[in-house]
PDB file of C-alpha atoms in Angstrom:
ATOM      1  CA  MET A   1     -43.394 -22.346 -39.143  1.00  0.00           C
ATOM      2  CA  LYS A   2     -41.527 -18.970 -39.221  1.00  0.00           C
ATOM      3  CA  GLU A   3     -38.069 -19.348 -40.806  1.00  0.00           C
ATOM      4  CA  GLN A   4     -35.259 -18.746 -38.469  1.00  0.00           C
ATOM      5  CA  VAL A   5     -32.205 -16.788 -39.625  1.00  0.00           C
ATOM      6  CA  ASN A   6     -29.167 -15.936 -37.573  1.00  0.00           C
ATOM      7  CA  PHE A   7     -27.893 -12.641 -38.751  1.00  0.00           C
ATOM      8  CA  GLY A   8     -25.402 -12.745 -35.884  1.00  0.00           C
ATOM      9  CA  ASN A   9     -23.373 -15.019 -38.208  1.00  0.00           C
ATOM     10  CA  VAL A  10     -22.850 -11.996 -40.527  1.00  0.00           C
ATOM     11  CA  SER A  11     -23.118  -9.065 -38.143  1.00  0.00           C
ATOM     12  CA  GLN A  12     -19.728  -7.511 -38.986  1.00  0.00           C
ATOM     13  CA  ASP A  13     -20.362  -7.563 -42.765  1.00  0.00           C
ATOM     14  CA  TYR A  14     -23.913  -6.326 -42.099  1.00  0.00           C
ATOM     15  CA  ALA A  15     -22.544  -3.301 -40.160  1.00  0.00           C
ATOM     16  CA  ARG A  16     -19.847  -2.504 -42.664  1.00  0.00           C
ATOM     17  CA  TYR A  17     -21.473  -3.293 -45.975  1.00  0.00           C
ATOM     18  CA  ARG A  18     -25.261  -3.366 -45.808  1.00  0.00           C
ATOM     19  CA  ASP A  19     -26.430  -0.298 -47.636  1.00  0.00           C
ATOM     20  CA  GLU A  20     -28.565   2.328 -45.978  1.00  0.00           C
ATOM     21  CA  LEU A  21     -32.104   2.777 -47.250  1.00  0.00           C
ATOM     22  CA  PRO A  22     -32.732   6.033 -49.251  1.00  0.00           C
ATOM     23  CA  ALA A  23     -33.110   9.179 -47.193  1.00  0.00           C
ATOM     24  CA  ARG A  24     -36.250  10.012 -49.177  1.00  0.00           C
ATOM     25  CA  LEU A  25     -38.073   7.577 -46.900  1.00  0.00           C
ATOM     26  CA  ALA A  26     -37.488   9.903 -43.991  1.00  0.00           C
ATOM     27  CA  ASP A  27     -38.849  12.748 -46.203  1.00  0.00           C
ATOM     28  CA  TRP A  28     -41.935  10.656 -46.863  1.00  0.00           C
ATOM     29  CA  LEU A  29     -42.563  10.025 -43.252  1.00  0.00           C
ATOM     30  CA  GLU A  30     -42.183  13.751 -42.491  1.00  0.00           C
ATOM     31  CA  ALA A  31     -44.552  14.661 -45.330  1.00  0.00           C
ATOM     32  CA  HIS A  32     -47.282  12.523 -43.709  1.00  0.00           C
ATOM     33  CA  GLY A  33     -46.612  13.842 -40.249  1.00  0.00           C
ATOM     34  CA  ALA A  34     -45.429  10.480 -38.997  1.00  0.00           C
ATOM     35  CA  LEU A  35     -41.865  11.718 -38.249  1.00  0.00           C
ATOM     36  CA  LYS A  36     -41.339  14.937 -36.360  1.00  0.00           C
ATOM     37  CA  THR A  37     -38.547  16.500 -34.225  1.00  0.00           C
ATOM     38  CA  ASP A  38     -38.740  14.897 -30.777  1.00  0.00           C
ATOM     39  CA  ALA A  39     -41.124  12.196 -31.915  1.00  0.00           C
ATOM     40  CA  ARG A  40     -40.651   8.947 -29.987  1.00  0.00           C
ATOM     41  CA  ALA A  41     -39.994   6.107 -32.386  1.00  0.00           C
ATOM     42  CA  VAL A  42     -39.335   2.344 -32.165  1.00  0.00           C
ATOM     43  CA  ASP A  43     -37.461   0.621 -34.958  1.00  0.00           C
ATOM     44  CA  LEU A  44     -38.246  -3.088 -34.785  1.00  0.00           C
ATOM     45  CA  GLY A  45     -35.706  -5.536 -36.131  1.00  0.00           C
ATOM     46  CA  ALA A  46     -33.196  -2.719 -36.148  1.00  0.00           C
ATOM     47  CA  GLY A  47     -30.179  -4.810 -36.997  1.00  0.00           C
ATOM     48  CA  THR A  48     -27.106  -2.701 -36.819  1.00  0.00           C
ATOM     49  CA  GLY A  49     -29.231   0.494 -36.666  1.00  0.00           C
ATOM     50  CA  SER A  50     -29.078   1.935 -40.119  1.00  0.00           C
ATOM     51  CA  PHE A  51     -32.724   2.963 -40.308  1.00  0.00           C
ATOM     52  CA  SER A  52     -32.688   3.878 -36.608  1.00  0.00           C
ATOM     53  CA  ARG A  53     -29.924   6.392 -37.288  1.00  0.00           C
ATOM     54  CA  LEU A  54     -31.838   7.879 -40.250  1.00  0.00           C
ATOM     55  CA  LEU A  55     -34.778   8.574 -38.029  1.00  0.00           C
ATOM     56  CA  ALA A  56     -32.651   9.932 -35.198  1.00  0.00           C
ATOM     57  CA  GLY A  57     -30.936  12.241 -37.739  1.00  0.00           C
ATOM     58  CA  ARG A  58     -34.299  13.883 -38.296  1.00  0.00           C
ATOM     59  CA  GLY A  59     -34.654  14.671 -34.596  1.00  0.00           C
ATOM     60  CA  ALA A  60     -36.656  11.638 -33.319  1.00  0.00           C
ATOM     61  CA  ALA A  61     -35.909   9.889 -30.065  1.00  0.00           C
ATOM     62  CA  VAL A  62     -35.362   6.385 -31.343  1.00  0.00           C
ATOM     63  CA  THR A  63     -35.241   2.981 -29.624  1.00  0.00           C
ATOM     64  CA  GLY A  64     -33.836   0.213 -31.803  1.00  0.00           C
ATOM     65  CA  VAL A  65     -35.149  -3.196 -30.907  1.00  0.00           C
ATOM     66  CA  GLU A  66     -33.153  -6.176 -32.077  1.00  0.00           C
ATOM     67  CA  ARG A  67     -33.053  -9.812 -31.120  1.00  0.00           C
ATOM     68  CA  SER A  68     -29.407 -10.485 -31.989  1.00  0.00           C
ATOM     69  CA  ALA A  69     -26.772  -9.521 -29.461  1.00  0.00           C
ATOM     70  CA  GLU A  70     -24.089  -9.430 -32.170  1.00  0.00           C
ATOM     71  CA  MET A  71     -26.146  -7.010 -34.269  1.00  0.00           C
ATOM     72  CA  ILE A  72     -26.780  -4.814 -31.379  1.00  0.00           C
ATOM     73  CA  GLY A  73     -23.097  -4.758 -30.511  1.00  0.00           C
ATOM     74  CA  GLU A  74     -22.273  -3.542 -33.989  1.00  0.00           C
ATOM     75  CA  GLY A  75     -25.016  -0.996 -33.938  1.00  0.00           C
ATOM     76  CA  ARG A  76     -23.754   0.455 -30.521  1.00  0.00           C
ATOM     77  CA  ARG A  77     -20.200   0.506 -31.919  1.00  0.00           C
ATOM     78  CA  ILE A  78     -21.341   2.488 -34.962  1.00  0.00           C
ATOM     79  CA  ALA A  79     -23.431   4.774 -32.704  1.00  0.00           C
ATOM     80  CA  ASP A  80     -20.559   5.548 -30.487  1.00  0.00           C
ATOM     81  CA  GLY A  81     -18.399   6.480 -33.501  1.00  0.00           C
ATOM     82  CA  ASN A  82     -21.156   8.733 -34.985  1.00  0.00           C
ATOM     83  CA  ASP A  83     -22.396  10.323 -31.735  1.00  0.00           C
ATOM     84  CA  SER A  84     -25.794   8.818 -32.449  1.00  0.00           C
ATOM     85  CA  SER A  85     -28.558   9.089 -29.845  1.00  0.00           C
ATOM     86  CA  VAL A  86     -30.229   5.783 -30.713  1.00  0.00           C
ATOM     87  CA  VAL A  87     -30.915   3.556 -27.690  1.00  0.00           C
ATOM     88  CA  TYR A  88     -30.786  -0.195 -28.292  1.00  0.00           C
ATOM     89  CA  VAL A  89     -32.821  -2.880 -26.540  1.00  0.00           C
ATOM     90  CA  GLN A  90     -32.232  -6.568 -27.055  1.00  0.00           C
ATOM     91  CA  ALA A  91     -35.682  -8.121 -27.443  1.00  0.00           C
ATOM     92  CA  PRO A  92     -37.917  -9.778 -30.019  1.00  0.00           C
ATOM     93  CA  ALA A  93     -40.174  -7.488 -32.113  1.00  0.00           C
ATOM     94  CA  GLU A  94     -43.188  -9.336 -30.825  1.00  0.00           C
ATOM     95  CA  ALA A  95     -42.400  -8.735 -27.045  1.00  0.00           C
ATOM     96  CA  THR A  96     -40.365  -5.572 -26.700  1.00  0.00           C
ATOM     97  CA  GLU A  97     -41.327  -4.921 -22.986  1.00  0.00           C
ATOM     98  CA  LEU A  98     -41.323  -1.201 -23.800  1.00  0.00           C
ATOM     99  CA  PRO A  99     -43.955   1.045 -22.290  1.00  0.00           C
ATOM    100  CA  ALA A 100     -47.453   0.949 -23.774  1.00  0.00           C
ATOM    101  CA  ASP A 101     -49.123   3.925 -25.551  1.00  0.00           C
ATOM    102  CA  LEU A 102     -45.922   5.963 -25.536  1.00  0.00           C
ATOM    103  CA  PHE A 103     -44.657   6.033 -29.106  1.00  0.00           C
ATOM    104  CA  ASP A 104     -45.555   8.220 -32.113  1.00  0.00           C
ATOM    105  CA  LEU A 105     -43.992   5.919 -34.731  1.00  0.00           C
ATOM    106  CA  VAL A 106     -43.025   2.320 -35.084  1.00  0.00           C
ATOM    107  CA  THR A 107     -40.911   1.190 -38.094  1.00  0.00           C
ATOM    108  CA  ALA A 108     -39.854  -2.142 -39.512  1.00  0.00           C
ATOM    109  CA  ALA A 109     -37.230  -1.761 -42.248  1.00  0.00           C
ATOM    110  CA  ARG A 110     -36.331  -4.910 -44.192  1.00  0.00           C
ATOM    111  CA  ALA A 111     -37.615  -6.863 -41.228  1.00  0.00           C
ATOM    112  CA  TRP A 112     -41.431  -7.414 -41.083  1.00  0.00           C
ATOM    113  CA  HIS A 113     -41.134 -10.754 -42.984  1.00  0.00           C
ATOM    114  CA  TRP A 114     -39.051 -12.177 -40.136  1.00  0.00           C
ATOM    115  CA  PHE A 115     -41.635 -11.563 -37.434  1.00  0.00           C
ATOM    116  CA  ASP A 116     -44.602 -13.501 -36.180  1.00  0.00           C
ATOM    117  CA  ARG A 117     -46.906 -11.053 -37.852  1.00  0.00           C
ATOM    118  CA  GLN A 118     -49.990 -11.497 -35.717  1.00  0.00           C
ATOM    119  CA  GLN A 119     -47.970 -10.952 -32.550  1.00  0.00           C
ATOM    120  CA  ALA A 120     -46.092  -8.107 -34.033  1.00  0.00           C
ATOM    121  CA  VAL A 121     -49.276  -6.255 -35.054  1.00  0.00           C
ATOM    122  CA  SER A 122     -50.612  -6.594 -31.517  1.00  0.00           C
ATOM    123  CA  GLU A 123     -47.310  -5.320 -30.028  1.00  0.00           C
ATOM    124  CA  VAL A 124     -47.111  -2.351 -32.361  1.00  0.00           C
ATOM    125  CA  ARG A 125     -50.745  -1.420 -31.442  1.00  0.00           C
ATOM    126  CA  ARG A 126     -49.756  -1.675 -27.783  1.00  0.00           C
ATOM    127  CA  LEU A 127     -46.790   0.533 -28.159  1.00  0.00           C
ATOM    128  CA  LEU A 128     -48.297   3.318 -30.218  1.00  0.00           C
ATOM    129  CA  LYS A 129     -50.241   6.303 -28.904  1.00  0.00           C
ATOM    130  CA  PRO A 130     -53.755   6.858 -30.339  1.00  0.00           C
ATOM    131  CA  GLY A 131     -53.260   7.939 -33.961  1.00  0.00           C
ATOM    132  CA  GLY A 132     -49.670   6.712 -33.975  1.00  0.00           C
ATOM    133  CA  PHE A 133     -48.033   5.379 -37.192  1.00  0.00           C
ATOM    134  CA  LEU A 134     -46.573   2.078 -38.378  1.00  0.00           C
ATOM    135  CA  ALA A 135     -44.174   2.249 -41.280  1.00  0.00           C
ATOM    136  CA  VAL A 136     -43.078  -1.004 -42.994  1.00  0.00           C
ATOM    137  CA  VAL A 137     -40.267  -0.801 -45.533  1.00  0.00           C
ATOM    138  CA  ASP A 138     -38.480  -3.287 -47.669  1.00  0.00           C
ATOM    139  CA  SER A 139     -35.804  -3.223 -50.312  1.00  0.00           C
ATOM    140  CA  VAL A 140     -34.862  -5.893 -52.895  1.00  0.00           C
ATOM    141  CA  ILE A 141     -32.138  -6.411 -55.432  1.00  0.00           C
ATOM    142  CA  LEU A 142     -33.614  -6.581 -58.995  1.00  0.00           C
ATOM    143  CA  ALA A 143     -31.629  -9.516 -60.193  1.00  0.00           C
ATOM    144  CA  ALA A 144     -33.631  -9.817 -63.318  1.00  0.00           C
ATOM    145  CA  GLU A 145     -32.144  -6.436 -64.417  1.00  0.00           C
ATOM    146  CA  SER A 146     -28.544  -7.199 -63.377  1.00  0.00           C
ATOM    147  CA  GLU A 147     -26.228  -9.870 -64.866  1.00  0.00           C
ATOM    148  CA  ALA A 148     -23.877  -9.403 -61.933  1.00  0.00           C
ATOM    149  CA  ALA A 149     -26.610 -10.041 -59.402  1.00  0.00           C
ATOM    150  CA  ARG A 150     -27.905 -13.077 -61.268  1.00  0.00           C
ATOM    151  CA  ALA A 151     -24.421 -14.571 -61.417  1.00  0.00           C
ATOM    152  CA  THR A 152     -23.868 -13.914 -57.779  1.00  0.00           C
ATOM    153  CA  PHE A 153     -27.147 -15.482 -56.713  1.00  0.00           C
ATOM    154  CA  GLU A 154     -26.413 -18.515 -58.838  1.00  0.00           C
ATOM    155  CA  LEU A 155     -23.202 -19.062 -56.793  1.00  0.00           C
ATOM    156  CA  ILE A 156     -25.318 -19.016 -53.637  1.00  0.00           C
ATOM    157  CA  ARG A 157     -28.035 -21.228 -55.051  1.00  0.00           C
ATOM    158  CA  ARG A 158     -25.566 -23.943 -55.809  1.00  0.00           C
ATOM    159  CA  GLN A 159     -24.594 -24.145 -52.098  1.00  0.00           C
ATOM    160  CA  MET A 160     -28.196 -24.215 -50.759  1.00  0.00           C
ATOM    161  CA  PRO A 161     -29.171 -27.659 -49.441  1.00  0.00           C
ATOM    162  CA  ASP A 162     -32.254 -27.851 -51.657  1.00  0.00           C
ATOM    163  CA  GLY A 163     -30.745 -25.987 -54.549  1.00  0.00           C
ATOM    164  CA  LYS A 164     -33.273 -23.152 -54.318  1.00  0.00           C
ATOM    165  CA  LEU A 165     -33.325 -19.513 -53.394  1.00  0.00           C
ATOM    166  CA  LYS A 166     -36.636 -18.719 -51.734  1.00  0.00           C
ATOM    167  CA  ALA A 167     -38.045 -15.409 -50.831  1.00  0.00           C
ATOM    168  CA  PRO A 168     -37.033 -14.555 -47.280  1.00  0.00           C
ATOM    169  CA  GLY A 169     -39.128 -15.351 -44.329  1.00  0.00           C
ATOM    170  CA  SER A 170     -42.888 -14.988 -44.765  1.00  0.00           C
ATOM    171  CA  MET A 171     -42.448 -13.339 -48.096  1.00  0.00           C
ATOM    172  CA  ALA A 172     -42.233 -16.949 -49.391  1.00  0.00           C
ATOM    173  CA  GLU A 173     -45.812 -17.642 -48.255  1.00  0.00           C
ATOM    174  CA  SER A 174     -47.439 -16.004 -51.318  1.00  0.00           C
ATOM    175  CA  THR A 175     -46.564 -14.637 -54.761  1.00  0.00           C
ATOM    176  CA  GLU A 176     -49.512 -12.278 -54.729  1.00  0.00           C
ATOM    177  CA  ARG A 177     -48.170  -8.757 -54.127  1.00  0.00           C
ATOM    178  CA  ARG A 178     -49.284  -5.200 -53.845  1.00  0.00           C
ATOM    179  CA  ASN A 179     -46.529  -2.648 -53.927  1.00  0.00           C
ATOM    180  CA  GLY A 180     -44.071  -5.329 -53.093  1.00  0.00           C
ATOM    181  CA  PHE A 181     -45.839  -6.677 -50.051  1.00  0.00           C
ATOM    182  CA  PRO A 182     -47.944  -9.909 -49.815  1.00  0.00           C
ATOM    183  CA  LEU A 183     -51.619  -9.117 -50.222  1.00  0.00           C
ATOM    184  CA  ARG A 184     -52.451 -10.917 -47.007  1.00  0.00           C
ATOM    185  CA  TRP A 185     -50.401  -8.447 -44.969  1.00  0.00           C
ATOM    186  CA  PHE A 186     -52.752  -5.631 -45.849  1.00  0.00           C
ATOM    187  CA  ASP A 187     -55.680  -7.604 -44.548  1.00  0.00           C
ATOM    188  CA  GLU A 188     -53.750  -8.479 -41.350  1.00  0.00           C
ATOM    189  CA  TRP A 189     -52.981  -4.782 -40.710  1.00  0.00           C
ATOM    190  CA  ALA A 190     -56.593  -3.789 -41.307  1.00  0.00           C
ATOM    191  CA  GLU A 191     -57.846  -6.597 -39.035  1.00  0.00           C
ATOM    192  CA  GLY A 192     -55.285  -5.531 -36.412  1.00  0.00           C
ATOM    193  CA  GLY A 193     -56.667  -1.991 -36.213  1.00  0.00           C
ATOM    194  CA  PHE A 194     -54.599  -0.061 -38.705  1.00  0.00           C
ATOM    195  CA  GLN A 195     -55.697   2.093 -41.560  1.00  0.00           C
ATOM    196  CA  GLU A 196     -53.521   2.400 -44.663  1.00  0.00           C
ATOM    197  CA  LYS A 197     -52.523   5.982 -45.291  1.00  0.00           C
ATOM    198  CA  ASP A 198     -50.023   5.509 -48.133  1.00  0.00           C
ATOM    199  CA  SER A 199     -48.008   2.818 -50.011  1.00  0.00           C
ATOM    200  CA  GLY A 200     -45.862   2.521 -53.052  1.00  0.00           C
ATOM    201  CA  GLN A 201     -42.538   1.603 -54.597  1.00  0.00           C
ATOM    202  CA  PHE A 202     -39.633   3.298 -56.258  1.00  0.00           C
ATOM    203  CA  GLY A 203     -36.442   2.106 -58.044  1.00  0.00           C
ATOM    204  CA  TYR A 204     -32.888   3.150 -57.337  1.00  0.00           C
ATOM    205  CA  GLU A 205     -29.393   2.133 -58.231  1.00  0.00           C
ATOM    206  CA  LEU A 206     -26.379   1.571 -55.969  1.00  0.00           C
ATOM    207  CA  ARG A 207     -22.755   1.414 -57.031  1.00  0.00           C
ATOM    208  CA  PHE A 208     -20.298  -1.001 -55.445  1.00  0.00           C
ATOM    209  CA  THR A 209     -16.720  -1.858 -55.702  1.00  0.00           C
ATOM    210  CA  PRO A 210     -16.358  -5.605 -56.119  1.00  0.00           C
ATOM    211  CA  ASP A 211     -15.210  -5.893 -52.456  1.00  0.00           C
ATOM    212  CA  ALA A 212     -18.227  -3.767 -51.254  1.00  0.00           C
ATOM    213  CA  TRP A 213     -20.589  -5.938 -53.295  1.00  0.00           C
ATOM    214  CA  ARG A 214     -19.101  -9.102 -51.833  1.00  0.00           C
ATOM    215  CA  GLY A 215     -19.568  -7.623 -48.423  1.00  0.00           C
ATOM    216  CA  LYS A 216     -23.244  -6.707 -49.083  1.00  0.00           C
ATOM    217  CA  VAL A 217     -23.830 -10.290 -50.353  1.00  0.00           C
ATOM    218  CA  ARG A 218     -22.262 -11.700 -47.214  1.00  0.00           C
ATOM    219  CA  SER A 219     -24.893  -9.692 -45.153  1.00  0.00           C
ATOM    220  CA  ILE A 220     -28.012 -11.135 -46.752  1.00  0.00           C
ATOM    221  CA  SER A 221     -30.193 -13.849 -45.320  1.00  0.00           C
ATOM    222  CA  TRP A 222     -29.404 -16.487 -48.032  1.00  0.00           C
ATOM    223  CA  PHE A 223     -25.767 -16.169 -47.272  1.00  0.00           C
ATOM    224  CA  SER A 224     -26.221 -16.299 -43.540  1.00  0.00           C
ATOM    225  CA  GLN A 225     -27.989 -19.633 -43.764  1.00  0.00           C
ATOM    226  CA  LEU A 226     -24.962 -21.313 -45.350  1.00  0.00           C
ATOM    227  CA  ASP A 227     -22.402 -23.202 -43.297  1.00  0.00           C
ATOM    228  CA  THR A 228     -18.962 -21.715 -42.769  1.00  0.00           C
ATOM    229  CA  ASP A 229     -17.315 -23.655 -45.539  1.00  0.00           C
ATOM    230  CA  SER A 230     -20.012 -22.835 -48.093  1.00  0.00           C
ATOM    231  CA  ARG A 231     -19.834 -19.174 -47.152  1.00  0.00           C
ATOM    232  CA  GLN A 232     -16.112 -19.113 -47.732  1.00  0.00           C
ATOM    233  CA  GLN A 233     -16.419 -20.915 -51.101  1.00  0.00           C
ATOM    234  CA  VAL A 234     -19.046 -18.486 -52.370  1.00  0.00           C
ATOM    235  CA  ASP A 235     -17.039 -15.546 -51.297  1.00  0.00           C
ATOM    236  CA  GLN A 236     -13.968 -16.959 -53.018  1.00  0.00           C
ATOM    237  CA  GLU A 237     -15.951 -17.564 -56.194  1.00  0.00           C
ATOM    238  CA  MET A 238     -17.306 -14.008 -56.098  1.00  0.00           C
ATOM    239  CA  ALA A 239     -13.844 -12.653 -55.839  1.00  0.00           C
ATOM    240  CA  GLU A 240     -12.828 -14.625 -58.932  1.00  0.00           C
ATOM    241  CA  LEU A 241     -15.954 -13.696 -60.786  1.00  0.00           C
ATOM    242  CA  PHE A 242     -15.442  -9.943 -60.355  1.00  0.00           C
ATOM    243  CA  ARG A 243     -11.625  -9.954 -60.423  1.00  0.00           C
ATOM    244  CA  ASP A 244     -11.344  -7.719 -63.421  1.00  0.00           C
ATOM    245  CA  VAL A 245     -14.268  -5.405 -62.558  1.00  0.00           C
ATOM    246  CA  THR A 246     -13.814  -1.946 -61.030  1.00  0.00           C
ATOM    247  CA  GLU A 247     -17.414  -1.015 -60.312  1.00  0.00           C
ATOM    248  CA  LEU A 248     -20.825  -2.626 -60.273  1.00  0.00           C
ATOM    249  CA  THR A 249     -24.184  -0.851 -60.624  1.00  0.00           C
ATOM    250  CA  ILE A 250     -26.961  -2.869 -59.048  1.00  0.00           C
ATOM    251  CA  PRO A 251     -30.620  -1.944 -59.415  1.00  0.00           C
ATOM    252  CA  HIS A 252     -32.869  -2.015 -56.295  1.00  0.00           C
ATOM    253  CA  ARG A 253     -36.516  -1.486 -55.589  1.00  0.00           C
ATOM    254  CA  CYS A 254     -37.893  -0.005 -52.346  1.00  0.00           C
ATOM    255  CA  SER A 255     -41.440  -0.761 -51.138  1.00  0.00           C
ATOM    256  CA  PHE A 256     -43.158   1.150 -48.446  1.00  0.00           C
ATOM    257  CA  VAL A 257     -46.439   1.336 -46.599  1.00  0.00           C
ATOM    258  CA  LEU A 258     -47.671   3.733 -43.861  1.00  0.00           C
ATOM    259  CA  LEU A 259     -50.490   2.687 -41.524  1.00  0.00           C
ATOM    260  CA  GLN A 260     -52.197   4.585 -38.728  1.00  0.00           C
ATOM    261  CA  LYS A 261     -53.499   3.150 -35.529  1.00  0.00           C
ATOM    262  CA  GLU A 262     -57.285   3.443 -35.456  1.00  0.00           C
ATOM    263  CA  GLU A 263     -59.372   4.367 -32.466  1.00  0.00           C
ATOM    264  CA  ARG A 264     -61.834   1.536 -32.937  1.00  0.00           C
ATOM    265  CA  PRO A 265     -61.001  -1.833 -31.396  1.00  0.00           C
ATOM    266  CA  PRO A 266     -59.205  -4.138 -33.868  1.00  0.00           C
ATOM    267  CA  ALA A 267     -61.162  -6.933 -35.456  1.00  0.00           C
ATOM    268  CA  ARG A 268     -58.468  -9.314 -34.299  1.00  0.00           C
ATOM    269  CA  LEU A 269     -55.795  -9.254 -31.563  1.00  0.00           C
TER     270      LEU A 269
END
């Protein structure tokens, strides 16, 4: 069963503190011809619109699709303040009800693991023009390389009902990876009628004040799954843990894959 997470519980912190993905991802899409001025793009699982705004900033006409009304509300509030052209639609990624064969690019940034993947592949294929692109991007905190991150996640782990921190969504289904993504996903994309054009990973660091780090942590899926009392307790413990710290440097790793819709009928729909 697909894990259910309600990011609406943390939508305000998500909007304020969730870091934007590196701009070099837009450069990458442009280099492959997947992102062009006036391209029509759909950003699935758009959240509060961070990646949607990155695409729109490069001249694309972007529709952000998001299931959570709270997240869309925050995204629209930010868009109004930034004069962003992103249009938001409240819908699941698997059934957007957007027109078929209209879009040049579909993206899923830090979101594909929350979808019903078979249905999402079919929906993306329906949305894309012939030769259109699907870009899936993820970003993780490298806790093994950060004492601050390890200590933070231990606070959360203690509050989890089963005492465990599992990989989010369908990332937990397998430990076999290629460029950060479960191996099975590459087979699913190929069976769904997509050809891999490029994939890879890169590391980067982000600097946070203690308050900003607490805010980012409050936006992640593990935190959103806790009850209100547990969330408050973890936040208070983080405040105490980093009381005498002025800045935190947290290592991250970004994973990316670009796929192109093939002309041939998919092996599976």
